[in-house]
PDB file of C-alpha atoms in Angstrom:
ATOM      1  CA  MET A   1      -0.148   0.222   0.161  1.00 37.00           C
ATOM      2  CA  ARG A   2       3.154   2.259   0.121  1.00 35.00           C
ATOM      3  CA  THR A   3       2.538   3.337  -3.432  1.00 37.00           C
ATOM      4  CA  ARG A   4       3.986   6.623  -4.896  1.00 34.00           C
ATOM      5  CA  PHE A   5       0.580   8.229  -5.066  1.00 37.00           C
ATOM      6  CA  ARG A   6       0.226   7.563  -1.133  1.00 38.00           C
ATOM      7  CA  LEU A   7       3.918   8.454  -0.423  1.00 34.00           C
ATOM      8  CA  ILE A   8       3.969  11.652  -2.362  1.00 35.00           C
ATOM      9  CA  ARG A   9       0.599  12.908  -0.755  1.00 44.00           C
ATOM     10  CA  SER A  10       1.445  11.590   2.591  1.00 41.00           C
ATOM     11  CA  CYS A  11       4.823  13.430   2.780  1.00 37.00           C
ATOM     12  CA  ARG A  12       3.461  16.446   1.538  1.00 38.00           C
ATOM     13  CA  LEU A  13       0.583  16.373   4.173  1.00 40.00           C
ATOM     14  CA  PHE A  14       3.114  15.440   6.798  1.00 36.00           C
ATOM     15  CA  LEU A  15       5.470  18.503   5.968  1.00 32.00           C
ATOM     16  CA  SER A  16       2.668  20.817   5.970  1.00 38.00           C
ATOM     17  CA  THR A  17       0.706  19.649   9.064  1.00 37.00           C
ATOM     18  CA  ALA A  18       4.401  19.515  10.889  1.00 36.00           C
ATOM     19  CA  LEU A  19       4.798  23.077   9.700  1.00 29.00           C
ATOM     20  CA  ALA A  20       1.325  24.070  11.034  1.00 34.00           C
ATOM     21  CA  VAL A  21       2.247  23.118  14.654  1.00 32.00           C
ATOM     22  CA  VAL A  22       5.235  25.262  14.561  1.00 29.00           C
ATOM     23  CA  LEU A  23       3.508  28.289  12.979  1.00 28.00           C
ATOM     24  CA  LEU A  24       0.332  27.920  14.922  1.00 29.00           C
ATOM     25  CA  SER A  25       2.109  27.816  18.256  1.00 30.00           C
ATOM     26  CA  SER A  26       3.906  31.085  17.615  1.00 27.00           C
ATOM     27  CA  LEU A  27       0.934  32.699  15.481  1.00 27.00           C
ATOM     28  CA  PRO A  28      -2.249  31.623  17.226  1.00 29.00           C
ATOM     29  CA  ALA A  29      -4.303  34.457  15.652  1.00 30.00           C
ATOM     30  CA  LEU A  30      -3.197  33.639  12.328  1.00 31.00           C
ATOM     31  CA  GLN A  31      -5.759  34.405   9.797  1.00 38.00           C
ATOM     32  CA  ALA A  32      -3.814  33.663   6.313  1.00 42.00           C
ATOM     33  CA  ASN A  33      -3.303  30.521   4.579  1.00 41.00           C
ATOM     34  CA  ALA A  34      -0.269  28.688   4.018  1.00 39.00           C
ATOM     35  CA  VAL A  35       1.492  31.146   1.614  1.00 37.00           C
ATOM     36  CA  GLY A  36       0.215  34.232   3.505  1.00 40.00           C
ATOM     37  CA  GLU A  37      -2.545  34.972   1.019  1.00 43.00           C
ATOM     38  CA  ARG A  38      -5.604  36.915   2.286  1.00 46.00           C
ATOM     39  CA  LEU A  39      -8.388  34.891   3.126  1.00 47.00           C
ATOM     40  CA  PRO A  40     -11.555  35.447   0.843  1.00 57.00           C
ATOM     41  CA  ARG A  41     -14.519  36.450   2.664  1.00 79.00           C
ATOM     42  CA  CYS A  42     -16.497  33.189   1.820  1.00 91.00           C
ATOM     43  CA  TRP A  43     -14.106  31.046   4.071  1.00 94.00           C
ATOM     44  CA  GLU A  44     -14.760  31.101   8.035  1.00 94.00           C
ATOM     45  CA  GLN A  45     -12.405  29.367  10.215  1.00 94.00           C
ATOM     46  CA  LEU A  46     -13.207  26.598  12.733  1.00 95.00           C
ATOM     47  CA  PRO A  47     -11.294  26.906  15.860  1.00 92.00           C
ATOM     48  CA  GLY A  48      -9.216  23.842  17.295  1.00 90.00           C
ATOM     49  CA  ALA A  49      -5.996  22.009  16.690  1.00 86.00           C
ATOM     50  CA  ALA A  50      -4.180  21.364  13.599  1.00 92.00           C
ATOM     51  CA  MET A  51      -5.974  18.914  11.241  1.00 96.00           C
ATOM     52  CA  MET A  52      -4.972  16.979   8.213  1.00 95.00           C
ATOM     53  CA  ASP A  53      -8.571  15.869   6.979  1.00 96.00           C
ATOM     54  CA  VAL A  54     -12.317  16.272   8.160  1.00 97.00           C
ATOM     55  CA  GLU A  55     -15.338  14.309   7.156  1.00 97.00           C
ATOM     56  CA  ILE A  56     -18.951  15.173   8.046  1.00 97.00           C
ATOM     57  CA  GLY A  57     -21.956  12.649   8.346  1.00 95.00           C
ATOM     58  CA  ALA A  58     -25.585  13.848   7.188  1.00 92.00           C
ATOM     59  CA  ASN A  59     -26.546  14.282  10.798  1.00 93.00           C
ATOM     60  CA  GLY A  60     -23.521  16.659  11.462  1.00 94.00           C
ATOM     61  CA  SER A  61     -21.203  14.490  13.357  1.00 96.00           C
ATOM     62  CA  MET A  62     -17.659  15.522  12.323  1.00 98.00           C
ATOM     63  CA  TRP A  63     -14.478  13.335  12.461  1.00 98.00           C
ATOM     64  CA  GLY A  64     -11.219  14.053  11.151  1.00 97.00           C
ATOM     65  CA  MET A  65      -7.511  13.092  11.104  1.00 97.00           C
ATOM     66  CA  GLY A  66      -5.173  15.200  13.109  1.00 97.00           C
ATOM     67  CA  ALA A  67      -1.615  16.222  12.466  1.00 95.00           C
ATOM     68  CA  TYR A  68       0.846  13.491  11.943  1.00 94.00           C
ATOM     69  CA  ASN A  69       1.906  11.641  15.234  1.00 94.00           C
ATOM     70  CA  GLU A  70       5.776  10.675  14.728  1.00 93.00           C
ATOM     71  CA  ALA A  71       5.461   8.033  17.668  1.00 91.00           C
ATOM     72  CA  ALA A  72       2.521   6.352  16.043  1.00 90.00           C
ATOM     73  CA  GLY A  73       3.787   6.616  12.550  1.00 91.00           C
ATOM     74  CA  ALA A  74       0.270   7.790  11.534  1.00 93.00           C
ATOM     75  CA  TRP A  75      -2.553  10.426  11.939  1.00 97.00           C
ATOM     76  CA  PRO A  76      -4.794  10.411  15.045  1.00 98.00           C
ATOM     77  CA  VAL A  77      -8.329   9.918  14.503  1.00 98.00           C
ATOM     78  CA  TYR A  78     -10.573  12.815  16.191  1.00 98.00           C
ATOM     79  CA  GLN A  79     -14.221  13.655  16.856  1.00 98.00           C
ATOM     80  CA  TRP A  80     -15.458  17.041  16.890  1.00 97.00           C
ATOM     81  CA  THR A  81     -17.346  17.826  20.241  1.00 96.00           C
ATOM     82  CA  GLY A  82     -18.999  21.021  19.078  1.00 94.00           C
ATOM     83  CA  SER A  83     -16.224  23.205  20.416  1.00 94.00           C
ATOM     84  CA  ALA A  84     -12.946  21.189  20.100  1.00 95.00           C
ATOM     85  CA  TRP A  85     -11.458  18.055  18.613  1.00 96.00           C
ATOM     86  CA  ALA A  86     -11.379  15.065  20.986  1.00 96.00           C
ATOM     87  CA  ALA A  87      -8.763  12.181  20.602  1.00 96.00           C
ATOM     88  CA  THR A  88     -10.031   8.702  20.089  1.00 97.00           C
ATOM     89  CA  GLY A  89      -6.709   6.779  20.705  1.00 97.00           C
ATOM     90  CA  ARG A  90      -6.877   5.424  16.981  1.00 97.00           C
ATOM     91  CA  TYR A  91      -4.636   6.215  14.404  1.00 97.00           C
ATOM     92  CA  GLY A  92      -4.789   5.793  10.811  1.00 96.00           C
ATOM     93  CA  LEU A  93      -4.813   7.194   7.214  1.00 95.00           C
ATOM     94  CA  GLN A  94      -8.054   8.256   6.239  1.00 97.00           C
ATOM     95  CA  VAL A  95     -11.630   8.547   7.891  1.00 98.00           C
ATOM     96  CA  ALA A  96     -15.128   8.440   6.234  1.00 98.00           C
ATOM     97  CA  VAL A  97     -18.614   9.102   7.981  1.00 98.00           C
ATOM     98  CA  SER A  98     -21.781   7.419   7.089  1.00 97.00           C
ATOM     99  CA  PRO A  99     -25.246   9.638   7.043  1.00 95.00           C
ATOM    100  CA  ALA A 100     -25.960   8.417  10.519  1.00 96.00           C
ATOM    101  CA  GLY A 101     -22.836   9.724  11.761  1.00 97.00           C
ATOM    102  CA  GLN A 102     -20.706   6.392  12.119  1.00 98.00           C
ATOM    103  CA  PRO A 103     -17.121   6.814  11.418  1.00 98.00           C
ATOM    104  CA  TRP A 104     -15.164   4.259   9.256  1.00 98.00           C
ATOM    105  CA  TYR A 105     -11.153   4.704   8.985  1.00 98.00           C
ATOM    106  CA  ILE A 106      -8.226   2.940   7.503  1.00 98.00           C
ATOM    107  CA  ASP A 107      -5.360   1.983   9.550  1.00 97.00           C
ATOM    108  CA  LEU A 108      -1.624   2.363   8.649  1.00 94.00           C
ATOM    109  CA  GLN A 109      -1.695  -1.467   7.684  1.00 95.00           C
ATOM    110  CA  GLY A 110      -4.841  -0.798   5.524  1.00 97.00           C
ATOM    111  CA  GLY A 111      -6.948  -2.342   7.696  1.00 98.00           C
ATOM    112  CA  ILE A 112     -10.657  -1.035   7.782  1.00 98.00           C
ATOM    113  CA  PHE A 113     -12.624  -0.299  11.119  1.00 98.00           C
ATOM    114  CA  ARG A 114     -15.927   1.185  12.038  1.00 98.00           C
ATOM    115  CA  LEU A 115     -17.406   2.275  15.292  1.00 98.00           C
ATOM    116  CA  VAL A 116     -20.262   0.023  16.261  1.00 98.00           C
ATOM    117  CA  ASN A 117     -21.917   0.625  19.783  1.00 96.00           C
ATOM    118  CA  GLY A 118     -18.923   2.571  20.997  1.00 96.00           C
ATOM    119  CA  VAL A 119     -16.619  -0.334  20.009  1.00 97.00           C
ATOM    120  CA  TRP A 120     -14.246  -0.116  16.908  1.00 98.00           C
ATOM    121  CA  GLU A 121     -14.858  -3.368  14.907  1.00 98.00           C
ATOM    122  CA  GLN A 122     -12.436  -4.465  12.064  1.00 98.00           C
ATOM    123  CA  VAL A 123     -14.241  -5.627   9.008  1.00 98.00           C
ATOM    124  CA  PRO A 124     -12.524  -7.665   6.227  1.00 98.00           C
ATOM    125  CA  GLY A 125     -10.289  -6.680   3.675  1.00 98.00           C
ATOM    126  CA  ALA A 126      -7.957  -3.882   3.310  1.00 98.00           C
ATOM    127  CA  ALA A 127      -7.839  -0.497   1.790  1.00 98.00           C
ATOM    128  CA  THR A 128      -5.903   2.687   0.609  1.00 97.00           C
ATOM    129  CA  SER A 129      -9.026   5.228   0.254  1.00 97.00           C
ATOM    130  CA  ILE A 130     -12.643   5.150   1.521  1.00 98.00           C
ATOM    131  CA  ASP A 131     -15.797   7.227   1.090  1.00 98.00           C
ATOM    132  CA  ILE A 132     -19.399   6.774   1.878  1.00 97.00           C
ATOM    133  CA  GLY A 133     -22.320   8.111   0.077  1.00 95.00           C
ATOM    134  CA  ALA A 134     -25.195  10.189   1.220  1.00 92.00           C
ATOM    135  CA  GLU A 135     -27.345   7.010   0.799  1.00 93.00           C
ATOM    136  CA  GLY A 136     -25.068   5.060   3.008  1.00 95.00           C
ATOM    137  CA  SER A 137     -22.989   2.978   0.424  1.00 97.00           C
ATOM    138  CA  VAL A 138     -19.353   2.491   1.338  1.00 98.00           C
ATOM    139  CA  TRP A 139     -16.755   2.190  -1.419  1.00 98.00           C
ATOM    140  CA  VAL A 140     -12.895   1.815  -0.990  1.00 98.00           C
ATOM    141  CA  THR A 141      -9.897   1.228  -3.173  1.00 98.00           C
ATOM    142  CA  GLY A 142      -8.057  -1.669  -2.283  1.00 98.00           C
ATOM    143  CA  ASN A 143      -4.361  -2.394  -1.458  1.00 96.00           C
ATOM    144  CA  VAL A 144      -3.322  -4.375  -4.460  1.00 96.00           C
ATOM    145  CA  GLN A 145      -2.260  -2.254  -7.397  1.00 96.00           C
ATOM    146  CA  LEU A 146      -3.886  -3.444 -10.722  1.00 95.00           C
ATOM    147  CA  ASN A 147      -2.074  -1.144 -13.220  1.00 92.00           C
ATOM    148  CA  GLY A 148      -0.584   2.568 -13.442  1.00 90.00           C
ATOM    149  CA  ASP A 149      -4.034   3.993 -12.630  1.00 93.00           C
ATOM    150  CA  GLY A 150      -4.421   2.683  -9.181  1.00 96.00           C
ATOM    151  CA  PHE A 151      -5.884  -0.138  -7.047  1.00 97.00           C
ATOM    152  CA  GLY A 152      -8.985  -2.318  -7.476  1.00 98.00           C
ATOM    153  CA  ILE A 153     -12.535  -0.484  -6.667  1.00 98.00           C
ATOM    154  CA  TYR A 154     -14.883  -2.188  -4.297  1.00 98.00           C
ATOM    155  CA  ARG A 155     -18.446  -1.819  -2.698  1.00 98.00           C
ATOM    156  CA  TRP A 156     -19.437  -2.969   0.742  1.00 98.00           C
ATOM    157  CA  ASN A 157     -22.154  -5.593   0.505  1.00 98.00           C
ATOM    158  CA  GLY A 158     -22.945  -5.812   4.264  1.00 97.00           C
ATOM    159  CA  SER A 159     -20.308  -8.806   4.826  1.00 97.00           C
ATOM    160  CA  GLY A 160     -17.702  -8.512   2.494  1.00 98.00           C
ATOM    161  CA  TRP A 161     -16.799  -6.417  -0.893  1.00 98.00           C
ATOM    162  CA  ASP A 162     -17.985  -6.748  -4.441  1.00 98.00           C
ATOM    163  CA  GLN A 163     -15.484  -5.496  -7.166  1.00 98.00           C
ATOM    164  CA  ILE A 164     -16.219  -3.605 -10.066  1.00 98.00           C
ATOM    165  CA  ASP A 165     -13.989  -2.737 -13.216  1.00 97.00           C
ATOM    166  CA  GLY A 166     -11.455  -0.039 -13.079  1.00 96.00           C
ATOM    167  CA  ALA A 167      -8.580   1.255 -10.958  1.00 96.00           C
ATOM    168  CA  ALA A 168      -8.183   4.175  -8.914  1.00 97.00           C
ATOM    169  CA  ALA A 169      -5.720   5.824  -6.236  1.00 95.00           C
ATOM    170  CA  MET A 170      -8.686   7.565  -4.458  1.00 95.00           C
ATOM    171  CA  ILE A 171     -12.522   7.247  -4.549  1.00 97.00           C
ATOM    172  CA  ASN A 172     -15.690   9.459  -3.241  1.00 97.00           C
ATOM    173  CA  VAL A 173     -19.393   8.721  -3.647  1.00 97.00           C
ATOM    174  CA  ASP A 174     -22.100  11.095  -4.727  1.00 95.00           C
ATOM    175  CA  ARG A 175     -25.669  11.102  -3.400  1.00 91.00           C
ATOM    176  CA  PHE A 176     -26.845   8.542  -5.549  1.00 93.00           C
ATOM    177  CA  GLY A 177     -24.188   5.795  -4.451  1.00 95.00           C
ATOM    178  CA  GLN A 178     -22.134   6.219  -7.738  1.00 96.00           C
ATOM    179  CA  PRO A 179     -18.253   6.455  -7.228  1.00 98.00           C
ATOM    180  CA  TRP A 180     -16.145   9.115  -8.533  1.00 97.00           C
ATOM    181  CA  VAL A 181     -12.157   8.291  -8.763  1.00 96.00           C
ATOM    182  CA  ALA A 182      -8.995   9.616  -9.319  1.00 95.00           C
ATOM    183  CA  THR A 183      -6.042   7.870 -10.413  1.00 94.00           C
ATOM    184  CA  PHE A 184      -2.437   8.096  -9.400  1.00 90.00           C
ATOM    185  CA  TRP A 185      -1.089  11.603  -8.533  1.00 73.00           C
ATOM    186  CA  PRO A 186       0.299  13.554 -10.345  1.00 65.00           C
ATOM    187  CA  GLY A 187      -1.567  12.646 -13.652  1.00 67.00           C
ATOM    188  CA  SER A 188      -4.909  12.139 -11.559  1.00 81.00           C
ATOM    189  CA  ASN A 189      -7.420  11.686 -14.180  1.00 90.00           C
ATOM    190  CA  ILE A 190     -11.127  11.862 -12.772  1.00 94.00           C
ATOM    191  CA  TYR A 191     -13.662   9.430 -13.725  1.00 96.00           C
ATOM    192  CA  ARG A 192     -17.280   9.145 -12.622  1.00 96.00           C
ATOM    193  CA  ARG A 193     -19.424   6.160 -12.810  1.00 97.00           C
ATOM    194  CA  PHE A 194     -22.721   6.007 -14.982  1.00 94.00           C
ATOM    195  CA  GLY A 195     -24.336   2.693 -14.934  1.00 90.00           C
ATOM    196  CA  ASN A 196     -21.552   0.245 -15.995  1.00 93.00           C
ATOM    197  CA  SER A 197     -19.406   2.701 -17.408  1.00 97.00           C
ATOM    198  CA  TRP A 198     -16.774   5.225 -16.684  1.00 97.00           C
ATOM    199  CA  ILE A 199     -16.743   8.751 -18.046  1.00 96.00           C
ATOM    200  CA  MET A 200     -13.513  10.810 -17.614  1.00 94.00           C
ATOM    201  CA  LEU A 201     -14.074  14.312 -16.570  1.00 93.00           C
ATOM    202  CA  PRO A 202     -12.362  17.379 -18.395  1.00 87.00           C
ATOM    203  CA  PRO A 203      -9.565  18.655 -17.820  1.00 76.00           C
ATOM    204  CA  ASN A 204      -6.820  16.391 -16.583  1.00 70.00           C
ATOM    205  CA  GLY A 205      -4.952  17.762 -13.706  1.00 75.00           C
ATOM    206  CA  ALA A 206      -2.881  16.893 -10.591  1.00 85.00           C
ATOM    207  CA  THR A 207      -5.935  16.284  -8.253  1.00 90.00           C
ATOM    208  CA  VAL A 208      -4.931  15.856  -4.591  1.00 90.00           C
ATOM    209  CA  ASP A 209      -8.116  15.517  -3.038  1.00 93.00           C
ATOM    210  CA  MET A 210     -11.759  15.332  -3.722  1.00 95.00           C
ATOM    211  CA  GLY A 211     -15.240  16.035  -1.676  1.00 97.00           C
ATOM    212  CA  ILE A 212     -18.988  15.358  -2.739  1.00 97.00           C
ATOM    213  CA  GLY A 213     -21.767  16.033  -0.888  1.00 94.00           C
ATOM    214  CA  GLY A 214     -25.461  17.368  -1.101  1.00 88.00           C
ATOM    215  CA  GLY A 215     -26.761  19.156  -3.803  1.00 85.00           C
ATOM    216  CA  ASP A 216     -24.489  17.498  -6.458  1.00 89.00           C
ATOM    217  CA  ALA A 217     -21.589  19.723  -5.173  1.00 95.00           C
ATOM    218  CA  VAL A 218     -18.187  18.287  -6.310  1.00 96.00           C
ATOM    219  CA  TRP A 219     -15.013  19.934  -5.065  1.00 96.00           C
ATOM    220  CA  ARG A 220     -11.281  19.183  -5.557  1.00 94.00           C
ATOM    221  CA  THR A 221      -7.874  20.554  -4.636  1.00 93.00           C
ATOM    222  CA  VAL A 222      -5.327  20.314  -7.310  1.00 90.00           C
ATOM    223  CA  TYR A 223      -1.745  20.961  -7.245  1.00 86.00           C
ATOM    224  CA  THR A 224      -0.648  24.331  -8.866  1.00 76.00           C
ATOM    225  CA  PRO A 225       3.109  24.284  -9.696  1.00 74.00           C
ATOM    226  CA  ALA A 226       3.377  28.036 -10.112  1.00 66.00           C
ATOM    227  CA  ARG A 227       1.947  28.502  -6.476  1.00 62.00           C
ATOM    228  CA  GLY A 228       3.433  25.263  -5.077  1.00 64.00           C
ATOM    229  CA  GLN A 229       0.233  24.884  -3.052  1.00 74.00           C
ATOM    230  CA  ASP A 230      -2.955  23.046  -3.910  1.00 89.00           C
ATOM    231  CA  SER A 231      -5.638  25.288  -5.386  1.00 91.00           C
ATOM    232  CA  LEU A 232      -9.382  24.894  -4.645  1.00 94.00           C
ATOM    233  CA  GLU A 233     -11.895  23.745  -7.489  1.00 94.00           C
ATOM    234  CA  ARG A 234     -15.525  22.885  -7.722  1.00 94.00           C
ATOM    235  CA  TRP A 235     -17.408  21.072 -10.542  1.00 94.00           C
ATOM    236  CA  ASN A 236     -19.629  23.338 -12.801  1.00 93.00           C
ATOM    237  CA  GLY A 237     -21.239  20.518 -14.679  1.00 92.00           C
ATOM    238  CA  SER A 238     -18.770  20.674 -17.546  1.00 92.00           C
ATOM    239  CA  GLY A 239     -15.659  21.761 -15.861  1.00 92.00           C
ATOM    240  CA  TRP A 240     -13.826  22.661 -13.014  1.00 92.00           C
ATOM    241  CA  THR A 241     -14.059  26.460 -11.657  1.00 93.00           C
ATOM    242  CA  ARG A 242     -11.184  27.838  -9.550  1.00 91.00           C
ATOM    243  CA  VAL A 243     -12.391  29.094  -5.880  1.00 92.00           C
ATOM    244  CA  GLU A 244     -10.432  31.499  -3.958  1.00 88.00           C
ATOM    245  CA  GLY A 245      -8.104  30.183  -1.093  1.00 86.00           C
ATOM    246  CA  LEU A 246      -5.715  27.424  -0.870  1.00 86.00           C
ATOM    247  CA  GLY A 247      -6.148  23.866   0.798  1.00 87.00           C
ATOM    248  CA  SER A 248      -4.630  20.608   0.830  1.00 89.00           C
ATOM    249  CA  ARG A 249      -7.913  18.260   1.545  1.00 94.00           C
ATOM    250  CA  VAL A 250     -11.463  19.418   0.954  1.00 96.00           C
ATOM    251  CA  THR A 251     -14.824  17.545   1.907  1.00 97.00           C
ATOM    252  CA  VAL A 252     -18.564  18.521   1.230  1.00 97.00           C
ATOM    253  CA  ASP A 253     -21.502  18.131   3.719  1.00 96.00           C
ATOM    254  CA  HIS A 254     -24.974  16.725   2.954  1.00 93.00           C
ATOM    255  CA  THR A 255     -25.884  20.446   2.482  1.00 94.00           C
ATOM    256  CA  GLY A 256     -23.417  20.976  -0.201  1.00 95.00           C
ATOM    257  CA  ARG A 257     -21.094  23.326   1.991  1.00 96.00           C
ATOM    258  CA  ALA A 258     -17.343  22.834   1.265  1.00 97.00           C
ATOM    259  CA  TRP A 259     -14.823  22.331   4.118  1.00 97.00           C
ATOM    260  CA  HIS A 260     -11.162  22.629   3.402  1.00 95.00           C
ATOM    261  CA  VAL A 261      -7.925  22.076   5.677  1.00 95.00           C
ATOM    262  CA  ASN A 262      -5.254  24.454   4.331  1.00 91.00           C
ATOM    263  CA  GLY A 263      -1.263  24.040   4.742  1.00 87.00           C
ATOM    264  CA  PHE A 264      -1.233  25.194   8.374  1.00 90.00           C
ATOM    265  CA  GLY A 265      -3.876  22.402   9.167  1.00 94.00           C
ATOM    266  CA  GLN A 266      -6.602  24.961   9.938  1.00 94.00           C
ATOM    267  CA  VAL A 267     -10.014  24.148   8.942  1.00 96.00           C
ATOM    268  CA  PHE A 268     -12.419  26.463   7.150  1.00 96.00           C
ATOM    269  CA  TYR A 269     -16.196  26.181   5.891  1.00 96.00           C
ATOM    270  CA  TRP A 270     -17.675  27.898   2.983  1.00 95.00           C
ATOM    271  CA  THR A 271     -20.187  30.508   3.657  1.00 94.00           C
ATOM    272  CA  CYS A 272     -21.072  32.037   0.331  1.00 91.00           C
ATOM    273  CA  ALA A 273     -23.972  30.545  -2.054  1.00 79.00           C
TER     274      ALA A 273
END
């Protein structure tokens, strides 16, 4: 599972979150993004510790991965209490949240866990990326590389995983339960599923992260060499529209509101239409 996509993205995220800890400790009131660009009016900051990623269930439950923990060799899993991030004692690579607020996460070895009645339960299989649709379907990319595009693509059937055609490095799921995938970074072609076919979306680009939520809202972060940072874009139905601000990770809640984490590990949410 230590692919070039995972290693490149993980190393970049590790460096950005490590930098965040240093800068946030010395500049607690900082309101600029990772390159000092002034924040646009449409983004409001969520208070709390430096984070690497956040995910939100339809019931408003928010979970995330904190700044890289060197001792654990992974990112800690946190739950938002409404005023702060609470550590769960678990560590991993990525977290996803069901519509009912149930978190799933992938640990450092690729193991897949979900919280059931307050107890973390491991489910069969191994993964490198996970997402849950608004209708509750759980999709992953496996940990066996199939070709130059990525890993196998699987859907949870309640007791195991059903594989479909294709390969990807990361996966997201829309409100209809249809997967959108990106291939290995930095090529990162994006495809969405229609019936039994994959449709490639224009244009190609170095997609770093992607989020899909309510109202058919689709956002992504894309690496911009000229800036040396990840720019924010949203899907307009036929292409990608650049949005003000910079962010390494992005997610979209059930209302269609985007949330992003910048290079300092600060979390912001979109307040404009």
